[in-house]
Short mmCIF file of C-alpha atoms in Angstrom, two decimals:
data_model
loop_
_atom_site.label_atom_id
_atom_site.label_comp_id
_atom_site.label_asym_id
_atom_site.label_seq_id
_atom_site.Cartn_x
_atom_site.Cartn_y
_atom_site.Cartn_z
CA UNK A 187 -2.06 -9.44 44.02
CA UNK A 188 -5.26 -10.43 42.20
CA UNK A 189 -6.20 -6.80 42.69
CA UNK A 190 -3.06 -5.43 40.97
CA UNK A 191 -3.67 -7.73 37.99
CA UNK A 192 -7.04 -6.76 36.99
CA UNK A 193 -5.67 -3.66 37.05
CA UNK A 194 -2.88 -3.87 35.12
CA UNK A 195 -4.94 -6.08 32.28
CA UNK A 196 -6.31 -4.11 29.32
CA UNK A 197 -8.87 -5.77 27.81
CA UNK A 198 -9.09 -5.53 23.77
CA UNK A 199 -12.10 -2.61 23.78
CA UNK A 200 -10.60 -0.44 25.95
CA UNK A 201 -6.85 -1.20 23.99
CA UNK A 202 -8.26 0.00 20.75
CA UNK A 203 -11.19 1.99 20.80
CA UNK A 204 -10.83 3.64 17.90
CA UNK A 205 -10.60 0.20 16.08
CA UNK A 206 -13.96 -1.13 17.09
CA UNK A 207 -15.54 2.35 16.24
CA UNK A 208 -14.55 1.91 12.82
CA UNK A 209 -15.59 -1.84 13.38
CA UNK A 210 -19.18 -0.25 14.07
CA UNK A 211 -19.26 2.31 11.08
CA UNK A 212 -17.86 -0.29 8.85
CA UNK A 213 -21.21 -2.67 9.83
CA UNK A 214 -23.38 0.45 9.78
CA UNK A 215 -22.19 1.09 6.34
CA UNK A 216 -22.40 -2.31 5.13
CA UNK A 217 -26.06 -2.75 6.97
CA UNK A 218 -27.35 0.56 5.29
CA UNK A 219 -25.78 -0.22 1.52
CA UNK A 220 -27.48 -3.92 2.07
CA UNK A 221 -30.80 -2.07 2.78
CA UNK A 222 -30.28 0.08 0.03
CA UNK A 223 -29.44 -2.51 -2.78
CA UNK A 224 -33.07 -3.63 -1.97
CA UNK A 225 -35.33 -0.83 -2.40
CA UNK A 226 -37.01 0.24 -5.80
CA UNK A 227 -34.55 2.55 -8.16
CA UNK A 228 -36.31 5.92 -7.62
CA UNK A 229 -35.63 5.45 -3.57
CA UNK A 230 -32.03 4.50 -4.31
CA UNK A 231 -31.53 7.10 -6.26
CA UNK A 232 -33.35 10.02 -3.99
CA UNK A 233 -31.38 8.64 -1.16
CA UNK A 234 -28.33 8.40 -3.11
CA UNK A 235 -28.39 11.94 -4.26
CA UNK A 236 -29.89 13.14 -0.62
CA UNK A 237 -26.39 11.89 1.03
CA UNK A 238 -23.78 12.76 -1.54
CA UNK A 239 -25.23 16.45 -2.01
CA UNK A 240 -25.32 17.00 1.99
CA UNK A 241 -21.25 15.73 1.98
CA UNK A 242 -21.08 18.00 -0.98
CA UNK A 243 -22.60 20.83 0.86
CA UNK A 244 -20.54 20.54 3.98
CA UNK A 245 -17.41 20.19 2.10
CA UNK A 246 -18.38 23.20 -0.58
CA UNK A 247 -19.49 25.51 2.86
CA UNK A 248 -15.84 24.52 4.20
CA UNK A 249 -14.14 25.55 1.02
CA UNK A 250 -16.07 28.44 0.90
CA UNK A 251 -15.17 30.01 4.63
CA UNK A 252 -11.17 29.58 2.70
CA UNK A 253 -12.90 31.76 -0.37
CA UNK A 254 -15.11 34.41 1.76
CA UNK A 255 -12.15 36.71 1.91
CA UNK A 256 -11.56 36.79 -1.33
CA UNK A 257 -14.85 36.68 -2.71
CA UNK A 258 -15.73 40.11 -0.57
CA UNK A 259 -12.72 41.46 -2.84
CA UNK A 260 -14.83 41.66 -5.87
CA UNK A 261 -17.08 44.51 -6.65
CA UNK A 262 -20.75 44.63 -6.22
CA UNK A 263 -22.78 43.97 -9.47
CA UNK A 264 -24.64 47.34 -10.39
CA UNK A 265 -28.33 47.56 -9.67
CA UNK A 266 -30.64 45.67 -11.91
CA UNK A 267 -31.93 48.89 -13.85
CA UNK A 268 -27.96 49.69 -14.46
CA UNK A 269 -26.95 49.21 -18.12
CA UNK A 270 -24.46 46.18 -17.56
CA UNK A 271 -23.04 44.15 -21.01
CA UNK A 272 -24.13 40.31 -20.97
CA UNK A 273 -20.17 39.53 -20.81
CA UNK A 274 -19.40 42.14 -17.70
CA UNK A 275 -22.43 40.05 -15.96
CA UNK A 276 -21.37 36.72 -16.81
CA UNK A 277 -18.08 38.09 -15.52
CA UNK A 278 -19.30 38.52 -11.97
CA UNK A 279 -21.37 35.55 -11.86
CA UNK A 280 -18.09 33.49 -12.58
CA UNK A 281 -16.42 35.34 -9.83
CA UNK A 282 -19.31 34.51 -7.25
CA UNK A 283 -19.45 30.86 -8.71
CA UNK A 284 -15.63 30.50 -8.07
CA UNK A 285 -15.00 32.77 -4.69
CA UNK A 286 -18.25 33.17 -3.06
CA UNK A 287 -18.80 32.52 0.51
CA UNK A 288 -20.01 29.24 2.21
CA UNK A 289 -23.45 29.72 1.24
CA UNK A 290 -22.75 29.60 -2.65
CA UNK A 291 -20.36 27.10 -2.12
CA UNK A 292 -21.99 24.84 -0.57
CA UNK A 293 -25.02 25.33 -2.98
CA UNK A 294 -22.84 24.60 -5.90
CA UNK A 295 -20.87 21.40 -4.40
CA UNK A 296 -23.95 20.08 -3.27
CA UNK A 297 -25.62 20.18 -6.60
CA UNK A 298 -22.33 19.03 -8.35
CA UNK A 299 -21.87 15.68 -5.77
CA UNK A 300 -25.90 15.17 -5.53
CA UNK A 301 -26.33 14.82 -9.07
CA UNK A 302 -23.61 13.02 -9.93
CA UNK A 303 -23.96 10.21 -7.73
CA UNK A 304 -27.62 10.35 -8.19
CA UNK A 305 -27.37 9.33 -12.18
CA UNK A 306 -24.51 7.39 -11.45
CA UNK A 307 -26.67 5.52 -9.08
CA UNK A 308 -29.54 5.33 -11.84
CA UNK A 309 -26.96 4.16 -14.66
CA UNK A 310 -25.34 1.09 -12.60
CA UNK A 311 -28.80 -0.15 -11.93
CA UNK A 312 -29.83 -0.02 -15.17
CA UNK A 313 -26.79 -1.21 -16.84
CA UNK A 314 -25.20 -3.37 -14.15
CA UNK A 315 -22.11 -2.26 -14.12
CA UNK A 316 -20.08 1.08 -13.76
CA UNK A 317 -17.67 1.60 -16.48
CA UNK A 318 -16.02 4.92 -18.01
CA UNK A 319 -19.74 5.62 -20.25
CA UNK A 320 -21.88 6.00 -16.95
CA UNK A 321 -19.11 7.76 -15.38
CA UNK A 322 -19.26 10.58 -17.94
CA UNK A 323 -23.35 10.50 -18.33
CA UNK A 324 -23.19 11.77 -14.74
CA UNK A 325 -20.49 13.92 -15.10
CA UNK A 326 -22.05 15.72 -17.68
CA UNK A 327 -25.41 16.01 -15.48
CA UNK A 328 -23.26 17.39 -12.63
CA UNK A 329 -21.25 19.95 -14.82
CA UNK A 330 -24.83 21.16 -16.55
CA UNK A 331 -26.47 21.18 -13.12
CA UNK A 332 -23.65 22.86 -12.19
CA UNK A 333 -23.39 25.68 -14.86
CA UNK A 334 -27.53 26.58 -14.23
CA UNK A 335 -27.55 27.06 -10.56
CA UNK A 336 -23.77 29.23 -10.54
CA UNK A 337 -24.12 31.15 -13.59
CA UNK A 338 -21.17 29.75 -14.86
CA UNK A 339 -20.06 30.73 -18.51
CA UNK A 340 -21.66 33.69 -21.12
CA UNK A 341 -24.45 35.39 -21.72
CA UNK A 342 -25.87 32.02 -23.74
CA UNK A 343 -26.86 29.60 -21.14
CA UNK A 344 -28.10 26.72 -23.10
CA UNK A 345 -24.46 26.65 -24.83
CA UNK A 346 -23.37 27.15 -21.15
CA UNK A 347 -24.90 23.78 -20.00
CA UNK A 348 -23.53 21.95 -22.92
CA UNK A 349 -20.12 23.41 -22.78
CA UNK A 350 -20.12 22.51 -19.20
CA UNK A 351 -21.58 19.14 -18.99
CA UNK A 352 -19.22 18.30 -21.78
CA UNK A 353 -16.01 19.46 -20.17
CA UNK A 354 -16.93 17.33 -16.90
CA UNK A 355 -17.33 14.97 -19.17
CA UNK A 356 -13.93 14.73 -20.17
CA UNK A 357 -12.56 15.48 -17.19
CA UNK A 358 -14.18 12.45 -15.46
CA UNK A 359 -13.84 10.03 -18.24
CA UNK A 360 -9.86 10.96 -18.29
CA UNK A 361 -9.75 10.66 -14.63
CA UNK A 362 -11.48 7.22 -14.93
CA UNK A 363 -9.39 5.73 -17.64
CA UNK A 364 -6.42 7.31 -15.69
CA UNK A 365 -7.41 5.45 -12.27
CA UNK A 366 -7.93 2.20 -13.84
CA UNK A 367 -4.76 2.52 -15.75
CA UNK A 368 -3.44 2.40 -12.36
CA UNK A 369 -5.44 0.17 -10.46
CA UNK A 370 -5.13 -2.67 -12.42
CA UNK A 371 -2.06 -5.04 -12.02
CA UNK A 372 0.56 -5.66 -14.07
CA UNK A 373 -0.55 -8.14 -17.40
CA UNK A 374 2.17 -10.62 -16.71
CA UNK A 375 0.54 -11.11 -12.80
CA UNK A 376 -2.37 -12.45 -14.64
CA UNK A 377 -0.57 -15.49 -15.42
CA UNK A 378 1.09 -16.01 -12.09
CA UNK A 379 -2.48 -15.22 -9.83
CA UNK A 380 -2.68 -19.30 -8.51
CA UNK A 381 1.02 -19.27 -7.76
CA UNK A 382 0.82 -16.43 -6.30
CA UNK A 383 -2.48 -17.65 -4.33
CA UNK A 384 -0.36 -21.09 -3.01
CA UNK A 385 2.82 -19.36 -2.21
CA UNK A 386 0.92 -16.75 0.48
CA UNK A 387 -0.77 -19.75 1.66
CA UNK A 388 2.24 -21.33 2.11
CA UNK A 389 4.11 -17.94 3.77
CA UNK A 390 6.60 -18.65 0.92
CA UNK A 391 5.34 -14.70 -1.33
CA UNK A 392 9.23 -13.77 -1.12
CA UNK A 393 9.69 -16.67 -3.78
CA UNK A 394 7.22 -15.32 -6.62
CA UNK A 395 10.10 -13.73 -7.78
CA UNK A 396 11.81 -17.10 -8.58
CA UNK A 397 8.67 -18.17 -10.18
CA UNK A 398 8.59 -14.87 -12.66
CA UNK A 399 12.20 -15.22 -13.35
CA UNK A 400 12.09 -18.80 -14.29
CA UNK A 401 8.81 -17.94 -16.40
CA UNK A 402 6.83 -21.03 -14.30
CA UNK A 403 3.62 -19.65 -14.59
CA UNK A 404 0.26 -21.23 -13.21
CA UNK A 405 0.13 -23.29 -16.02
CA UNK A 406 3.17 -25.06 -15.07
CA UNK A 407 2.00 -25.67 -11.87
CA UNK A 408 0.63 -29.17 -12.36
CA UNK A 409 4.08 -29.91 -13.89
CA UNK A 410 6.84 -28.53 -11.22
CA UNK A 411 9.39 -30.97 -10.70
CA UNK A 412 12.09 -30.64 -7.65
CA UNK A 413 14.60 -30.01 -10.37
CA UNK A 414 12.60 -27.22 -12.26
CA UNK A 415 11.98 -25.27 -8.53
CA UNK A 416 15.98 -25.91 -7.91
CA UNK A 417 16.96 -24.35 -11.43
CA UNK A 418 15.03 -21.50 -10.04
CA UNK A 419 16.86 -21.29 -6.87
CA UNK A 420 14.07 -22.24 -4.60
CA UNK A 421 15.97 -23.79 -1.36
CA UNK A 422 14.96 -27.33 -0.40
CA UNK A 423 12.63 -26.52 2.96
CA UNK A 424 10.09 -24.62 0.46
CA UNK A 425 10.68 -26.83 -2.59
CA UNK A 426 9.37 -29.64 -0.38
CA UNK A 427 6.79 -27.47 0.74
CA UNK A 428 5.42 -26.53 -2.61
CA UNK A 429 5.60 -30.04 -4.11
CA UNK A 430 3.55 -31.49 -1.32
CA UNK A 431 1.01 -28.71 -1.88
CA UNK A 432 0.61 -29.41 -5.45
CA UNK A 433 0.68 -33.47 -4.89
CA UNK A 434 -1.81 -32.67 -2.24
CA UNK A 435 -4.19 -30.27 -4.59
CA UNK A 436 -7.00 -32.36 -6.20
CA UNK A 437 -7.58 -29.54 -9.51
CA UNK A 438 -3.97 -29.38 -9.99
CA UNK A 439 -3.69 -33.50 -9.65
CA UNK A 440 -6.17 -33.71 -12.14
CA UNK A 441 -4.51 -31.30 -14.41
CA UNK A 442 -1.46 -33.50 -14.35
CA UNK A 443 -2.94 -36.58 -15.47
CA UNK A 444 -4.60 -35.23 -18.82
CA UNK A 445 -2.63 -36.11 -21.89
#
């Protein structure tokens, strides 16, 4: 019997494997960003760009096995003693920068990811923070990397390189702006972020709504009354609940008793 019920017990590592290997990359990461935020800036920043241009590279060689057939579709440049315009030439080096095979690809997303995280990595340390400016100083790094190594563009290069680095430019700052636009909550949840903070604490979230509609925001808090939470239609298990919580909070006590 004893037998049978070792047997039949599962023990939480072998339940979930997959959980505590993302349990172990999750420390490894941590570990390795801890080490990382402690070394001098040029290290950060060679490591930094090391990493993100070998991802880059294995993602850019992946896209490029998709692009192989189509790149072999193109025609072969003409020798270099062949009379070829500087537009038919920047023509074919745009079709080898956009549809070559893994090689190229992986050449080009590896400079593209290295650099940019490599000057993004510079610009946080040196501002201390990461906002939409730094975002587009390394965008504009990537896209002029970018444009020298593929031969992206016309016959001019140095207007190639600025035309380039400034369209990643915009590109990234708009995709910034965009995700922060999205990321960032609502303005009126600004006002409710304590009440919010007791009611989860509490298990009583399904009654923020009551709080919003009744416009009791956290400043209110200190001044909730049982007949205030009942105008709101707040039932009388959680009213009681949430009056003993704020009677039992010492900040919002002291809130209460200034005139």
């Amino acid at each position: 019997m004893v037998v049978e019920m070792s047997k039949g017990m599962v023990t939480p590592q072998t339940q979930n494997p997959i959980a505590q290997l993302q349990t172990k990359f999750k420390e490894l990461e941590d570990g390795f960003r801890a080490w990382l935020a402690k070394q001098s800036l040029p290290v950060e920043a060679a490591v930094v760009t090391a990493t993100s241009a070998t991802q880059g590279a294995a993602i850019g060689a992946f896209m490029g096995t998709l692009t192989n057939d189509v790149s072999s579709s193109f025609p072969t440049p003409p020798p270099q003693g062949a009379s070829l315009t500087p537009q038919a030439m920047a023509s074919f080096k745009q079709a080898q920068a956009l549809a070559g095979g893994p090689l190229i690809q992986a050449r080009n997303f590896a400079v593209m990811t290295g650099v940019n995280a490599g000057i993004s990595c510079v610009m946080k340390r040196l501002r201390g923070k990461e906002d939409v400016q730094s975002s587009m100083v390394a965008a504009f790094g990537s896209g002029a990397m970018f444009s020298l190594v593929s031969g992206m563009g016309g016959p001019n290069q140095a207007a190639n390189v600025i035309s380039s680095g400034l369209f990643f430019a915009l590109v990234q700052g708009g995709l910034f702006k965009l995700g922060q636009k999205f990321s960032q909550p609502p303005t009126e949840d600004v006002f409710y972020a304590k009440t919010r903070c007791m009611l989860t604490n509490l298990g009583l979230q399904n009654y923020e709504k009551n709080f919003k509609r009744g416009l009791l925001t956290d400043s209110t808090l200190p001044l909730l009354t049982d007949s205030a939470l009942r105008d709101v239609k707040i039932p009388p298990g959680p009213r009681l609940l949430i009056l003993d919580h704020i009677e039992r909070d010492p900040e919002l006590k002291e809130r209460a008793r200034r005139p």
